[in-house]
Amino acid sequence: VGGAVAFQVQRQVRERLRQRSRLTRDDLPCLDLLSTALQDHLHIEVCKPQVSGYPLFLLVRHEDPKCFAKACTAAMHFINPRSGDDLFVSGVGAVGAYIVISGKIRYEVQAFDLSEDSWAGGQGPLSPGTWLAVGALWCHWMHVGDAKADGDCQVLEISGEALADAMTSRPGVSDFVAAYGRAFHKRLVA
């Protein structure tokens, strides 16, 4: 490894060791003493307020609590990017959506040309409650911008594939979830 890279690695390690980091589930081995059912219930309770602002999740939660629970446990995971970490980068296929829970994410749209329209790009800090890459839940999605932690953050990551599996596994819910996905995609490409 070259000297410049080694210096950057050492500097970042020193900075991060000085910072207090957010507790994660892995930092709490006492949770392993709980039954799997109680661990799942706790995870659902923590996810519920984060996603209940999205109309489809609110509807599923009320119409089929078991489906909502499966979506939370199978598709939703908390991640803790640290200052300077990439959440995602432009030009890469998305695997899911993200909700900023705490801290700030800086998002910068990369310039691109789409037929005659051209985006010059834009940027800004995204505050708690902001959703990113929601389209990845309903279609193949390519990131057109870079999202980077602007300080330590907590983000809820929602896997598109795991969410689809959870939502389509329940007969009462799968029809309106599929209709919602088709309507979302239709509006996206219109």
PDB file of C-alpha atoms in Angstrom:
ATOM      1  CA  VAL A   1       0.000   0.000   0.000  1.00  0.00           C
ATOM      2  CA  GLY A   2       1.330   3.414  -0.926  1.00  0.00           C
ATOM      3  CA  GLY A   3       2.186   6.018   1.681  1.00  0.00           C
ATOM      4  CA  ALA A   4      -0.694   8.351   0.778  1.00  0.00           C
ATOM      5  CA  VAL A   5      -3.307   5.613   1.166  1.00  0.00           C
ATOM      6  CA  ALA A   6      -1.718   4.345   4.384  1.00  0.00           C
ATOM      7  CA  PHE A   7      -1.829   7.873   5.797  1.00  0.00           C
ATOM      8  CA  GLN A   8      -5.527   8.254   4.905  1.00  0.00           C
ATOM      9  CA  VAL A   9      -6.339   4.886   6.486  1.00  0.00           C
ATOM     10  CA  GLN A  10      -4.500   5.748   9.694  1.00  0.00           C
ATOM     11  CA  ARG A  11      -6.122   9.184   9.895  1.00  0.00           C
ATOM     12  CA  GLN A  12      -9.640   7.807   9.430  1.00  0.00           C
ATOM     13  CA  VAL A  13      -9.090   5.029  11.967  1.00  0.00           C
ATOM     14  CA  ARG A  14      -7.815   7.549  14.548  1.00  0.00           C
ATOM     15  CA  GLU A  15     -10.792   9.856  13.911  1.00  0.00           C
ATOM     16  CA  ARG A  16     -13.327   7.053  14.186  1.00  0.00           C
ATOM     17  CA  LEU A  17     -11.795   5.602  17.327  1.00  0.00           C
ATOM     18  CA  ARG A  18     -12.163   9.021  18.993  1.00  0.00           C
ATOM     19  CA  GLN A  19     -15.838   9.262  18.054  1.00  0.00           C
ATOM     20  CA  ARG A  20     -18.615   7.760  20.077  1.00  0.00           C
ATOM     21  CA  SER A  21     -20.574   5.430  17.882  1.00  0.00           C
ATOM     22  CA  ARG A  22     -24.251   4.584  18.032  1.00  0.00           C
ATOM     23  CA  LEU A  23     -25.162   1.308  19.704  1.00  0.00           C
ATOM     24  CA  THR A  24     -26.244  -1.405  17.325  1.00  0.00           C
ATOM     25  CA  ARG A  25     -28.063  -4.653  17.896  1.00  0.00           C
ATOM     26  CA  ASP A  26     -24.683  -6.429  17.855  1.00  0.00           C
ATOM     27  CA  ASP A  27     -23.582  -4.301  20.830  1.00  0.00           C
ATOM     28  CA  LEU A  28     -26.403  -5.742  22.945  1.00  0.00           C
ATOM     29  CA  PRO A  29     -25.788  -9.474  23.376  1.00  0.00           C
ATOM     30  CA  CYS A  30     -28.437  -9.475  26.117  1.00  0.00           C
ATOM     31  CA  LEU A  31     -31.049  -9.356  23.332  1.00  0.00           C
ATOM     32  CA  ASP A  32     -29.995 -12.899  22.443  1.00  0.00           C
ATOM     33  CA  LEU A  33     -31.535 -13.974  25.757  1.00  0.00           C
ATOM     34  CA  LEU A  34     -34.964 -13.035  24.394  1.00  0.00           C
ATOM     35  CA  SER A  35     -37.020 -15.539  22.471  1.00  0.00           C
ATOM     36  CA  THR A  36     -36.967 -15.127  18.695  1.00  0.00           C
ATOM     37  CA  ALA A  37     -40.622 -14.128  18.812  1.00  0.00           C
ATOM     38  CA  LEU A  38     -39.915 -11.357  21.329  1.00  0.00           C
ATOM     39  CA  GLN A  39     -36.865 -10.177  19.345  1.00  0.00           C
ATOM     40  CA  ASP A  40     -39.067  -9.967  16.242  1.00  0.00           C
ATOM     41  CA  HIS A  41     -41.777  -8.116  18.155  1.00  0.00           C
ATOM     42  CA  LEU A  42     -39.213  -5.593  19.408  1.00  0.00           C
ATOM     43  CA  HIS A  43     -37.885  -5.079  15.860  1.00  0.00           C
ATOM     44  CA  ILE A  44     -41.425  -4.515  14.551  1.00  0.00           C
ATOM     45  CA  GLU A  45     -42.124  -1.948  17.277  1.00  0.00           C
ATOM     46  CA  VAL A  46     -38.940  -0.067  16.401  1.00  0.00           C
ATOM     47  CA  CYS A  47     -39.686  -0.124  12.638  1.00  0.00           C
ATOM     48  CA  LYS A  48     -43.382   0.743  12.922  1.00  0.00           C
ATOM     49  CA  PRO A  49     -43.115   4.503  13.546  1.00  0.00           C
ATOM     50  CA  GLN A  50     -40.477   4.870  10.838  1.00  0.00           C
ATOM     51  CA  VAL A  51     -42.564   3.427   7.989  1.00  0.00           C
ATOM     52  CA  SER A  52     -46.110   4.260   9.088  1.00  0.00           C
ATOM     53  CA  GLY A  53     -45.981   7.589   7.242  1.00  0.00           C
ATOM     54  CA  TYR A  54     -45.865   5.725   3.922  1.00  0.00           C
ATOM     55  CA  PRO A  55     -49.513   5.046   2.932  1.00  0.00           C
ATOM     56  CA  LEU A  56     -48.987   1.474   1.748  1.00  0.00           C
ATOM     57  CA  PHE A  57     -47.256   0.411   4.965  1.00  0.00           C
ATOM     58  CA  LEU A  58     -49.974   2.069   7.028  1.00  0.00           C
ATOM     59  CA  LEU A  59     -52.662   0.231   5.061  1.00  0.00           C
ATOM     60  CA  VAL A  60     -50.901  -3.144   5.314  1.00  0.00           C
ATOM     61  CA  ARG A  61     -50.322  -2.619   9.035  1.00  0.00           C
ATOM     62  CA  HIS A  62     -54.060  -2.153   9.577  1.00  0.00           C
ATOM     63  CA  GLU A  63     -55.356  -4.711   7.063  1.00  0.00           C
ATOM     64  CA  ASP A  64     -52.927  -7.549   7.782  1.00  0.00           C
ATOM     65  CA  PRO A  65     -50.703  -7.092  10.854  1.00  0.00           C
ATOM     66  CA  LYS A  66     -48.985 -10.438  10.183  1.00  0.00           C
ATOM     67  CA  CYS A  67     -47.951  -9.295   6.723  1.00  0.00           C
ATOM     68  CA  PHE A  68     -46.673  -6.010   8.164  1.00  0.00           C
ATOM     69  CA  ALA A  69     -44.720  -7.953  10.788  1.00  0.00           C
ATOM     70  CA  LYS A  70     -43.184 -10.200   8.135  1.00  0.00           C
ATOM     71  CA  ALA A  71     -42.226  -7.152   6.048  1.00  0.00           C
ATOM     72  CA  CYS A  72     -40.515  -5.559   9.058  1.00  0.00           C
ATOM     73  CA  THR A  73     -38.589  -8.628  10.142  1.00  0.00           C
ATOM     74  CA  ALA A  74     -37.610  -9.816   6.662  1.00  0.00           C
ATOM     75  CA  ALA A  75     -37.020  -6.580   4.757  1.00  0.00           C
ATOM     76  CA  MET A  76     -36.110  -3.802   7.212  1.00  0.00           C
ATOM     77  CA  HIS A  77     -32.717  -3.374   8.823  1.00  0.00           C
ATOM     78  CA  PHE A  78     -31.075  -0.469  10.610  1.00  0.00           C
ATOM     79  CA  ILE A  79     -27.669   0.627   9.407  1.00  0.00           C
ATOM     80  CA  ASN A  80     -25.374   3.230  10.939  1.00  0.00           C
ATOM     81  CA  PRO A  81     -23.234   4.972   8.339  1.00  0.00           C
ATOM     82  CA  ARG A  82     -20.495   7.108   9.822  1.00  0.00           C
ATOM     83  CA  SER A  83     -19.357  10.487   8.626  1.00  0.00           C
ATOM     84  CA  GLY A  84     -18.140  10.236   5.043  1.00  0.00           C
ATOM     85  CA  ASP A  85     -19.549   6.753   4.378  1.00  0.00           C
ATOM     86  CA  ASP A  86     -21.436   6.247   1.104  1.00  0.00           C
ATOM     87  CA  LEU A  87     -25.022   5.072   1.439  1.00  0.00           C
ATOM     88  CA  PHE A  88     -25.122   4.606  -2.339  1.00  0.00           C
ATOM     89  CA  VAL A  89     -23.457   6.004  -5.445  1.00  0.00           C
ATOM     90  CA  SER A  90     -24.665   7.127  -8.844  1.00  0.00           C
ATOM     91  CA  GLY A  91     -24.787   4.581 -11.634  1.00  0.00           C
ATOM     92  CA  VAL A  92     -25.299   1.572  -9.361  1.00  0.00           C
ATOM     93  CA  GLY A  93     -28.472  -0.489  -9.318  1.00  0.00           C
ATOM     94  CA  ALA A  94     -30.514  -0.033  -6.154  1.00  0.00           C
ATOM     95  CA  VAL A  95     -31.480  -2.954  -3.942  1.00  0.00           C
ATOM     96  CA  GLY A  96     -33.953  -1.077  -1.794  1.00  0.00           C
ATOM     97  CA  ALA A  97     -35.110   2.160  -0.241  1.00  0.00           C
ATOM     98  CA  TYR A  98     -33.738   4.096   2.711  1.00  0.00           C
ATOM     99  CA  ILE A  99     -35.259   6.278   5.427  1.00  0.00           C
ATOM    100  CA  VAL A 100     -33.064   8.747   7.280  1.00  0.00           C
ATOM    101  CA  ILE A 101     -33.786   8.145  10.985  1.00  0.00           C
ATOM    102  CA  SER A 102     -31.210  10.449  12.585  1.00  0.00           C
ATOM    103  CA  GLY A 103     -28.287  12.531  11.474  1.00  0.00           C
ATOM    104  CA  LYS A 104     -27.963  13.941   7.990  1.00  0.00           C
ATOM    105  CA  ILE A 105     -27.316  12.420   4.615  1.00  0.00           C
ATOM    106  CA  ARG A 106     -25.919  14.645   1.881  1.00  0.00           C
ATOM    107  CA  TYR A 107     -27.432  13.837  -1.497  1.00  0.00           C
ATOM    108  CA  GLU A 108     -26.016  15.084  -4.757  1.00  0.00           C
ATOM    109  CA  VAL A 109     -27.701  14.404  -8.092  1.00  0.00           C
ATOM    110  CA  GLN A 110     -25.132  13.684 -10.771  1.00  0.00           C
ATOM    111  CA  ALA A 111     -25.425  15.486 -14.109  1.00  0.00           C
ATOM    112  CA  PHE A 112     -26.790  13.389 -16.934  1.00  0.00           C
ATOM    113  CA  ASP A 113     -28.511  13.863 -20.258  1.00  0.00           C
ATOM    114  CA  LEU A 114     -31.826  12.184 -20.991  1.00  0.00           C
ATOM    115  CA  SER A 115     -32.765  12.872 -24.624  1.00  0.00           C
ATOM    116  CA  GLU A 116     -33.316  16.650 -24.762  1.00  0.00           C
ATOM    117  CA  ASP A 117     -33.679  17.183 -21.030  1.00  0.00           C
ATOM    118  CA  SER A 118     -30.592  17.718 -18.966  1.00  0.00           C
ATOM    119  CA  TRP A 119     -30.228  17.801 -15.195  1.00  0.00           C
ATOM    120  CA  ALA A 120     -27.476  20.045 -13.966  1.00  0.00           C
ATOM    121  CA  GLY A 121     -27.439  18.328 -10.610  1.00  0.00           C
ATOM    122  CA  GLY A 122     -28.399  19.422  -7.153  1.00  0.00           C
ATOM    123  CA  GLN A 123     -27.429  18.750  -3.619  1.00  0.00           C
ATOM    124  CA  GLY A 124     -28.515  19.186  -0.093  1.00  0.00           C
ATOM    125  CA  PRO A 125     -28.588  17.656   3.337  1.00  0.00           C
ATOM    126  CA  LEU A 126     -31.477  15.289   3.927  1.00  0.00           C
ATOM    127  CA  SER A 127     -33.006  15.396   7.371  1.00  0.00           C
ATOM    128  CA  PRO A 128     -34.646  12.666   9.464  1.00  0.00           C
ATOM    129  CA  GLY A 129     -37.820  11.318   7.921  1.00  0.00           C
ATOM    130  CA  THR A 130     -36.556  11.640   4.338  1.00  0.00           C
ATOM    131  CA  TRP A 131     -37.038   8.622   2.082  1.00  0.00           C
ATOM    132  CA  LEU A 132     -34.502   7.797  -0.649  1.00  0.00           C
ATOM    133  CA  ALA A 133     -34.743   5.471  -3.664  1.00  0.00           C
ATOM    134  CA  VAL A 134     -38.384   4.502  -3.041  1.00  0.00           C
ATOM    135  CA  GLY A 135     -38.628   3.500  -6.699  1.00  0.00           C
ATOM    136  CA  ALA A 136     -36.365   0.526  -5.929  1.00  0.00           C
ATOM    137  CA  LEU A 137     -39.244  -1.060  -4.007  1.00  0.00           C
ATOM    138  CA  TRP A 138     -41.395  -1.205  -7.143  1.00  0.00           C
ATOM    139  CA  CYS A 139     -39.078  -1.509 -10.151  1.00  0.00           C
ATOM    140  CA  HIS A 140     -35.494  -1.902 -11.295  1.00  0.00           C
ATOM    141  CA  TRP A 141     -33.905   1.332 -10.122  1.00  0.00           C
ATOM    142  CA  MET A 142     -30.593   2.953 -10.932  1.00  0.00           C
ATOM    143  CA  HIS A 143     -29.234   5.569  -8.544  1.00  0.00           C
ATOM    144  CA  VAL A 144     -28.760   8.941 -10.279  1.00  0.00           C
ATOM    145  CA  GLY A 145     -27.041  10.563  -7.329  1.00  0.00           C
ATOM    146  CA  ASP A 146     -24.637   9.979  -4.490  1.00  0.00           C
ATOM    147  CA  ALA A 147     -25.801   9.753  -0.871  1.00  0.00           C
ATOM    148  CA  LYS A 148     -23.130  10.176   1.784  1.00  0.00           C
ATOM    149  CA  ALA A 149     -23.344  10.417   5.572  1.00  0.00           C
ATOM    150  CA  ASP A 150     -22.781  13.973   6.749  1.00  0.00           C
ATOM    151  CA  GLY A 151     -21.880  12.971  10.306  1.00  0.00           C
ATOM    152  CA  ASP A 152     -22.954   9.805  12.078  1.00  0.00           C
ATOM    153  CA  CYS A 153     -26.431   8.670  11.026  1.00  0.00           C
ATOM    154  CA  GLN A 154     -28.992   5.988  11.488  1.00  0.00           C
ATOM    155  CA  VAL A 155     -30.850   4.791   8.410  1.00  0.00           C
ATOM    156  CA  LEU A 156     -33.559   2.181   7.931  1.00  0.00           C
ATOM    157  CA  GLU A 157     -32.780   0.108   4.849  1.00  0.00           C
ATOM    158  CA  ILE A 158     -35.717  -1.655   3.175  1.00  0.00           C
ATOM    159  CA  SER A 159     -34.827  -4.491   0.804  1.00  0.00           C
ATOM    160  CA  GLY A 160     -37.012  -4.411  -2.294  1.00  0.00           C
ATOM    161  CA  GLU A 161     -36.752  -8.140  -2.935  1.00  0.00           C
ATOM    162  CA  ALA A 162     -37.441  -9.162   0.672  1.00  0.00           C
ATOM    163  CA  LEU A 163     -40.340  -6.709   0.854  1.00  0.00           C
ATOM    164  CA  ALA A 164     -41.883  -8.152  -2.324  1.00  0.00           C
ATOM    165  CA  ASP A 165     -41.550 -11.679  -0.921  1.00  0.00           C
ATOM    166  CA  ALA A 166     -43.161 -10.668   2.379  1.00  0.00           C
ATOM    167  CA  MET A 167     -45.984  -8.654   0.829  1.00  0.00           C
ATOM    168  CA  THR A 168     -46.909 -11.198  -1.827  1.00  0.00           C
ATOM    169  CA  SER A 169     -46.910 -14.157   0.563  1.00  0.00           C
ATOM    170  CA  ARG A 170     -50.226 -13.119   2.125  1.00  0.00           C
ATOM    171  CA  PRO A 171     -53.246 -13.693  -0.158  1.00  0.00           C
ATOM    172  CA  GLY A 172     -55.339 -10.844   1.235  1.00  0.00           C
ATOM    173  CA  VAL A 173     -52.606  -8.275   0.707  1.00  0.00           C
ATOM    174  CA  SER A 174     -50.808  -9.392  -2.433  1.00  0.00           C
ATOM    175  CA  ASP A 175     -53.483  -8.116  -4.856  1.00  0.00           C
ATOM    176  CA  PHE A 176     -53.543  -4.528  -3.636  1.00  0.00           C
ATOM    177  CA  VAL A 177     -49.756  -4.468  -3.153  1.00  0.00           C
ATOM    178  CA  ALA A 178     -49.329  -5.604  -6.767  1.00  0.00           C
ATOM    179  CA  ALA A 179     -51.848  -2.966  -7.911  1.00  0.00           C
ATOM    180  CA  TYR A 180     -49.995  -0.301  -5.917  1.00  0.00           C
ATOM    181  CA  GLY A 181     -46.681  -1.370  -7.483  1.00  0.00           C
ATOM    182  CA  ARG A 182     -48.156  -1.234 -10.999  1.00  0.00           C
ATOM    183  CA  ALA A 183     -49.656   2.220 -10.359  1.00  0.00           C
ATOM    184  CA  PHE A 184     -46.371   3.483  -8.910  1.00  0.00           C
ATOM    185  CA  HIS A 185     -44.437   2.192 -11.922  1.00  0.00           C
ATOM    186  CA  LYS A 186     -46.994   3.583 -14.387  1.00  0.00           C
ATOM    187  CA  ARG A 187     -46.752   7.019 -12.843  1.00  0.00           C
ATOM    188  CA  LEU A 188     -42.952   6.806 -12.790  1.00  0.00           C
ATOM    189  CA  VAL A 189     -42.665   6.116 -16.517  1.00  0.00           C
ATOM    190  CA  ALA A 190     -45.470   8.492 -17.584  1.00  0.00           C
TER     191      ALA A 190
END
